């Protein structure tokens, strides 16, 4: 009975998903395939973790490259096993019949360098020393992440992308890809992103990093054979998590509701449900993420700035593929990368005569809306991609 | 030459201030003056630190009681010595000819219980044990703070207040005072405050507390003879500080300006001026504030909620002094306690036929505007108090 129910659950679970998927690791250890980083250092050898969903067609022209956000990874869709409870982070968007329809498209997602989910990052073993890089890992940038993924495409023999897409930091990678490899792209769909972090964005990232580096277990980044800085990373995540939510959804979900009791505790135990929720978010994050990667990737985000000395974005878009189509999507209640940041991108693209579609989606889910608003985003993406196909 | 310049500076400095002031400590050690707390415990004996500016008139009817915010204290105006560089926290508002004109009014400001600037709090020595209270200090509430200050007024023989005023948490104390002692008040002026913290407000406070309690030096609150949890408290303050500023002022002051260099460091040193500014704010705060007090006071704020089970504020205002006048002031760029929170207070007061003036001040200074917008607030307060006098 139970076994049957489980099979039924799995039937439902797998019915509209890409099914069981596998993380692949590509080793770049050919001396000709070095990655020259913006900081001047060279990353070599290195590994990129990636996953693919759907089938590459004979012409190799049905590829969509998906970029993940700060805490994401290459596991964008499907399940790792029959028993797996949770699918990849953008399973709502990627699968047969979904927005990024795997019956038509060959979808690729790769973990960024600097990450901790298979691609080389500060927790990886430095082959020169046989020990984890820790802080000897070079500081990477969004541009470095994109260059590494271009090398992955080269290895896979993919010369052209039907589209690229991503939200938040993933959108930044999308913008950088458009700039670096204009002739490779037919289109791009950018969600809840920005061409540069604001002072407020940097401030929140800086406090998160301070929480990590203040944790004595951080030990100047050398903790891989010891107790990791879980407390510091949890605080950083809790703080960041508030910025991913809207005031409206916090009120709707939690308001001032108390946790398991009718009265205040009058001590420092958790009183409010919102406290309990945040603590859960913080401590489940540390089980899957590396503190040093959090430092490197937030710093890469802080550094990201496509504007010139005068704060103008237009020059960065001067050499874009003039035939490409771009969709820029923002969310009404996103206060981390609010609509004004998307509009800055849209206006700069228009000034370069790029065919750009802008949607401000009405949502109370804050920045996280790009991971949650399935129906609205599916409509937008399907319509947009059909339009690109018709071209 | 230098000495002369200094004297001149002091002349300017003292010209429009209340001059040299003294912190006074009132010891409540008469067994009849116990403070029964909302948590059910009794605080006895205890000390209240307070300061006064101006002269109490013969009728004792020119008293204005000022309530400080989370990180404030009894030192609201003037200087402690000729050499003192910085005046009290609301010196812009309190002094001869200023908004709270000490030529006319007798202004009192007291440090809240639970604090660390003279009034009894977790860092105070428990006379029963001869050791600091640490976490054996009872959890206090805004109501407890207000009751303690009423006891101070009783000791000073003051039966009537011309006005009460404060911003942020100080405004909460003002609201509570109006409710507790309606017949004592002619008026109240409340800045950037709320009748209840939102889920988002609680979330930010909870992360700040988590930063402190995660610091191993916190040691379950017992650190007074050891290294205090400076790193945790600094992170809490840095985080809170972001919520006191507006996106606009962060852009105006810092934007993406780099610190002492033209290029990114590509390491984990400080790159951006906003990072340096926040770090300075965090580490200067730990020199003057106690981490346990930060825990107790933020918890008191979280608990503050004047609404009833149905979320209605009106019932709390049912027994207010119907002859009193209230001014409620919010700031356009304050996203911590935004205008909607002030309007909730205004609407509830109106429904009880209280004479209420509402001003939304146009300011780009965020929540901190109540500490900065001297000219605008002076105009509002002067006009309002003249109106109360005419009554």
Coordinates of C-alpha atoms in Angstrom, one line a residue, chain B residues 3-323:
Chain B
X3 CA 44.2 77.5 22.2
X4 CA 42.5 80.7 21.0
X5 CA 40.9 78.9 18.0
X6 CA 39.7 76.2 20.4
X7 CA 38.1 78.7 22.7
X8 CA 36.4 80.3 19.7
X9 CA 35.2 76.9 18.6
X10 CA 33.8 76.4 22.1
X11 CA 32.1 79.7 22.0
X12 CA 30.4 78.7 18.8
X13 CA 29.8 75.2 20.2
X14 CA 28.2 76.4 23.4
X15 CA 26.5 79.5 22.1
X16 CA 23.2 77.8 21.1
X17 CA 23.5 74.7 23.4
X18 CA 22.3 74.1 26.9
X19 CA 26.0 74.1 27.8
X20 CA 27.6 71.7 30.3
X21 CA 25.2 69.2 31.6
X22 CA 25.4 66.4 34.2
X23 CA 24.0 62.9 34.2
X24 CA 22.1 62.3 37.4
X25 CA 21.3 58.9 38.9
X26 CA 18.1 58.3 40.9
X27 CA 18.3 55.2 43.1
X28 CA 15.0 53.5 43.7
X29 CA 15.8 51.5 46.9
X30 CA 12.7 52.3 48.9
X31 CA 10.9 48.9 49.2
X32 CA 7.7 50.7 48.4
X33 CA 9.1 51.7 45.0
X34 CA 9.3 48.3 43.3
X35 CA 8.8 48.0 39.6
X36 CA 6.4 45.2 38.7
X37 CA 7.3 44.1 35.2
X38 CA 5.1 42.7 32.5
X39 CA 6.9 39.4 32.6
X40 CA 5.7 39.0 36.2
X41 CA 9.1 39.6 37.9
X42 CA 9.9 42.5 40.1
X43 CA 12.8 44.9 39.5
X44 CA 14.2 46.2 42.8
X45 CA 16.2 48.0 43.7
X46 CA 17.0 49.9 40.4
X47 CA 18.6 53.1 39.2
X48 CA 17.4 55.5 36.5
X49 CA 19.9 57.8 34.8
X50 CA 18.5 61.1 33.7
X51 CA 19.4 64.6 32.6
X52 CA 17.5 67.9 32.7
X53 CA 17.8 71.0 30.6
X54 CA 16.2 74.4 31.3
X55 CA 14.4 75.4 34.5
X56 CA 11.4 73.9 36.1
X57 CA 8.9 76.8 36.6
X58 CA 7.0 77.4 39.9
X59 CA 3.8 75.8 38.6
X60 CA 5.8 72.8 37.4
X61 CA 3.8 72.9 34.2
X62 CA 6.6 73.4 31.7
X63 CA 8.0 69.9 31.6
X64 CA 8.7 68.0 28.3
X65 CA 9.8 64.4 28.7
X66 CA 12.0 63.1 25.8
X67 CA 12.3 59.4 25.1
X68 CA 15.4 58.1 23.4
X69 CA 15.6 55.4 20.6
X70 CA 17.2 51.9 20.8
X71 CA 20.8 53.1 20.9
X72 CA 20.2 56.5 22.6
X73 CA 20.6 57.4 26.3
X74 CA 19.7 60.2 28.8
X75 CA 22.3 62.5 27.2
X76 CA 19.9 64.3 24.8
X77 CA 21.5 67.7 24.7
X78 CA 24.6 69.7 25.7
X79 CA 28.1 68.7 26.6
X80 CA 29.6 66.8 29.5
X81 CA 32.7 69.1 29.6
X82 CA 34.4 71.9 27.8
X83 CA 36.5 69.4 25.9
X84 CA 33.6 67.2 24.9
X85 CA 33.5 67.0 21.1
X86 CA 30.0 65.8 20.6
X87 CA 26.8 67.0 22.2
X88 CA 23.8 64.9 23.2
X89 CA 21.9 62.9 20.6
X90 CA 19.1 65.5 20.0
X91 CA 21.0 68.6 20.6
X92 CA 19.7 69.9 17.3
X93 CA 16.2 70.0 18.9
X94 CA 16.8 70.9 22.5
X95 CA 18.4 74.1 23.7
X96 CA 17.8 77.9 24.0
X97 CA 15.6 79.0 21.1
X98 CA 15.5 75.6 19.6
X99 CA 12.4 73.4 18.9
X100 CA 12.3 72.2 22.5
X101 CA 13.2 75.7 23.8
X102 CA 15.0 75.4 27.1
X103 CA 14.3 79.1 27.8
X104 CA 10.7 78.1 28.2
X105 CA 10.6 74.4 28.9
X106 CA 12.2 72.0 31.5
X107 CA 13.3 69.1 29.4
X108 CA 13.9 65.7 31.0
X109 CA 15.5 62.6 29.3
X110 CA 16.1 59.3 31.1
X111 CA 17.9 56.2 30.0
X112 CA 15.5 53.3 29.7
X113 CA 15.7 50.3 32.1
X114 CA 17.5 47.5 30.3
X115 CA 19.9 50.0 28.9
X116 CA 23.6 50.4 29.6
X117 CA 24.1 54.1 30.1
X118 CA 23.4 54.5 33.8
X119 CA 19.9 52.9 34.2
X120 CA 19.7 49.4 35.5
X121 CA 20.2 46.8 32.9
X122 CA 21.8 43.4 32.2
X123 CA 25.3 44.8 32.7
X124 CA 24.4 46.2 36.2
X125 CA 25.4 44.5 39.3
X126 CA 22.6 42.5 40.9
X127 CA 22.8 43.5 44.6
X128 CA 21.5 40.0 45.6
X129 CA 24.6 38.3 44.1
X130 CA 27.2 41.1 43.8
X131 CA 27.6 40.1 40.2
X132 CA 26.3 41.5 36.9
X133 CA 22.8 40.3 36.1
X134 CA 23.7 39.1 32.6
X135 CA 20.7 37.0 31.4
X136 CA 19.2 36.8 34.9
X137 CA 18.0 40.3 34.2
X138 CA 14.3 40.1 33.6
X139 CA 13.0 40.7 30.1
X140 CA 11.6 44.2 30.0
X141 CA 9.0 45.8 27.8
X142 CA 8.2 49.3 26.5
X143 CA 5.5 49.5 29.1
X144 CA 8.0 48.6 31.8
X145 CA 10.3 51.4 30.6
X146 CA 7.5 53.9 30.7
X147 CA 6.4 52.8 34.2
X148 CA 9.9 53.3 35.4
X149 CA 10.0 56.8 34.0
X150 CA 6.7 57.6 35.6
X151 CA 8.3 56.7 38.9
X152 CA 11.1 59.1 38.1
X153 CA 8.5 61.9 37.5
X154 CA 6.9 61.1 40.8
X155 CA 10.2 61.4 42.6
X156 CA 10.8 64.8 41.0
X157 CA 7.3 65.9 42.1
X158 CA 6.1 66.4 38.5
X159 CA 2.4 65.7 38.1
X160 CA 1.8 67.1 34.6
X161 CA 3.8 67.1 31.4
X162 CA 3.4 69.8 28.8
X163 CA 4.6 67.3 26.2
X164 CA 6.3 64.1 25.5
X165 CA 8.4 63.4 22.4
X166 CA 10.7 60.9 20.8
X167 CA 11.5 59.1 17.6
X168 CA 11.5 55.4 16.6
X169 CA 11.5 53.4 19.9
X170 CA 11.2 56.8 21.7
X171 CA 7.9 57.3 19.9
X172 CA 6.7 53.9 21.1
X173 CA 7.4 55.0 24.7
X174 CA 5.4 58.2 23.9
X175 CA 2.4 56.2 22.7
X176 CA 2.6 54.0 25.8
X177 CA 2.8 57.0 28.1
X178 CA -0.3 58.5 26.5
X179 CA -2.2 55.3 27.2
X180 CA -0.9 54.7 30.7
X181 CA -1.1 58.2 32.1
X182 CA -3.7 60.1 30.0
X183 CA -4.3 62.8 32.6
X184 CA -0.7 63.7 32.9
X185 CA -0.3 64.9 29.3
X186 CA -1.2 68.0 27.3
X187 CA 0.5 66.8 24.1
X188 CA 2.8 64.4 22.4
X189 CA 5.0 64.6 19.3
X190 CA 5.9 61.2 17.8
X191 CA 8.5 60.8 15.1
X192 CA 9.1 57.9 12.7
X193 CA 7.4 55.4 15.0
X194 CA 4.9 52.6 15.0
X195 CA 2.2 51.0 17.2
X196 CA 3.6 47.6 16.4
X197 CA 6.7 46.1 14.8
X198 CA 6.1 44.4 11.4
X199 CA 7.3 40.9 10.5
X200 CA 10.1 42.6 8.6
X201 CA 11.1 44.7 11.6
X202 CA 11.1 41.6 13.8
X203 CA 13.1 39.7 11.2
X204 CA 15.9 42.3 11.1
X205 CA 16.0 42.5 14.9
X206 CA 16.1 38.7 15.1
X207 CA 19.1 38.5 12.7
X208 CA 20.9 41.2 14.8
X209 CA 20.3 39.2 18.0
X210 CA 21.5 36.0 16.2
X211 CA 24.7 37.8 15.2
X212 CA 25.4 38.6 18.9
X213 CA 24.4 35.2 20.4
X214 CA 26.4 33.4 17.7
X215 CA 29.6 35.2 18.8
X216 CA 31.4 32.8 21.1
X217 CA 32.5 35.7 23.3
X218 CA 28.8 36.3 24.1
X219 CA 29.1 33.2 26.3
X220 CA 25.4 33.0 27.1
X221 CA 25.6 36.6 28.2
X222 CA 28.4 36.2 30.7
X223 CA 31.2 38.3 29.4
X224 CA 31.6 41.3 31.7
X225 CA 34.9 40.1 33.1
X226 CA 36.1 38.9 29.7
X227 CA 36.3 39.9 26.0
X228 CA 32.9 41.1 25.0
X229 CA 31.1 39.9 21.8
X230 CA 32.2 43.0 19.9
X231 CA 32.2 41.2 16.5
X232 CA 28.6 40.0 16.9
X233 CA 27.4 43.4 18.2
X234 CA 29.2 45.2 15.3
X235 CA 27.5 43.0 12.7
X236 CA 24.1 43.6 14.4
X237 CA 24.7 47.3 14.3
X238 CA 25.9 47.4 10.7
X239 CA 22.8 45.5 9.7
X240 CA 20.5 47.8 11.7
X241 CA 22.4 50.8 10.4
X242 CA 21.4 49.9 6.8
X243 CA 17.8 49.9 7.8
X244 CA 18.2 53.5 9.2
X245 CA 19.4 54.8 5.9
X246 CA 17.5 55.3 2.6
X247 CA 18.6 53.9 -0.7
X248 CA 18.7 57.5 -2.0
X249 CA 21.1 58.7 0.7
X250 CA 23.4 55.6 0.3
X251 CA 23.6 56.4 -3.4
X252 CA 24.2 60.1 -2.8
X253 CA 26.8 59.6 -0.2
X254 CA 28.6 56.5 -1.5
X255 CA 27.2 55.0 -4.7
X256 CA 29.9 52.7 -5.8
X257 CA 32.8 54.9 -4.8
X258 CA 36.0 53.0 -4.0
X259 CA 38.0 53.4 -0.8
X260 CA 41.5 54.9 -1.3
X261 CA 42.1 53.3 -4.6
X262 CA 41.2 53.3 -8.3
X263 CA 40.8 49.6 -8.8
X264 CA 39.2 46.6 -7.1
X265 CA 41.5 44.9 -4.6
X266 CA 40.5 41.4 -5.8
X267 CA 40.8 40.2 -2.2
X268 CA 38.6 40.5 0.9
X269 CA 39.9 43.9 2.0
X270 CA 37.4 46.8 1.9
X271 CA 36.8 48.0 -1.6
X272 CA 33.9 50.3 -1.4
X273 CA 33.4 53.4 0.8
X274 CA 30.1 52.1 1.9
X275 CA 31.8 49.0 3.4
X276 CA 34.3 51.2 5.2
X277 CA 31.5 53.5 6.5
X278 CA 29.4 50.6 7.9
X279 CA 32.4 48.9 9.5
X280 CA 33.2 52.2 11.2
X281 CA 29.6 52.5 12.4
X282 CA 29.7 48.9 13.7
X283 CA 33.0 49.2 15.6
X284 CA 32.4 52.6 17.1
X285 CA 29.0 51.4 18.4
X286 CA 30.6 48.5 20.4
X287 CA 32.7 51.0 22.3
X288 CA 29.6 52.6 23.7
X289 CA 27.0 49.9 23.9
X290 CA 26.4 46.7 25.7
X291 CA 25.5 43.6 23.7
X292 CA 23.1 42.2 26.3
X293 CA 21.3 45.5 26.4
X294 CA 21.0 45.3 22.7
X295 CA 19.3 41.9 23.0
X296 CA 16.9 43.1 25.8
X297 CA 15.9 46.3 24.1
X298 CA 15.3 44.9 20.6
X299 CA 13.2 42.2 22.2
X300 CA 11.2 44.8 24.0
X301 CA 10.6 46.5 20.7
X302 CA 9.6 43.2 19.0
X303 CA 7.0 42.7 21.8
X304 CA 5.5 46.2 21.4
X305 CA 2.1 45.9 19.9
X306 CA -0.8 48.2 20.9
X307 CA -3.3 46.5 18.6
X308 CA -5.9 44.0 19.8
X309 CA -6.4 40.4 18.7
X310 CA -8.1 41.6 15.5
X311 CA -5.2 43.9 14.7
X312 CA -7.2 47.1 15.6
X313 CA -5.4 49.9 17.2
X314 CA -8.5 52.0 18.2
X315 CA -9.3 50.2 21.5
X316 CA -5.8 51.0 22.9
X317 CA -6.7 54.7 22.5
X318 CA -10.1 54.5 24.0
X319 CA -9.1 56.1 27.3
X320 CA -6.8 58.8 26.1
X321 CA -7.0 62.4 27.4
X322 CA -9.6 63.8 24.9
X323 CA -8.1 67.3 25.4

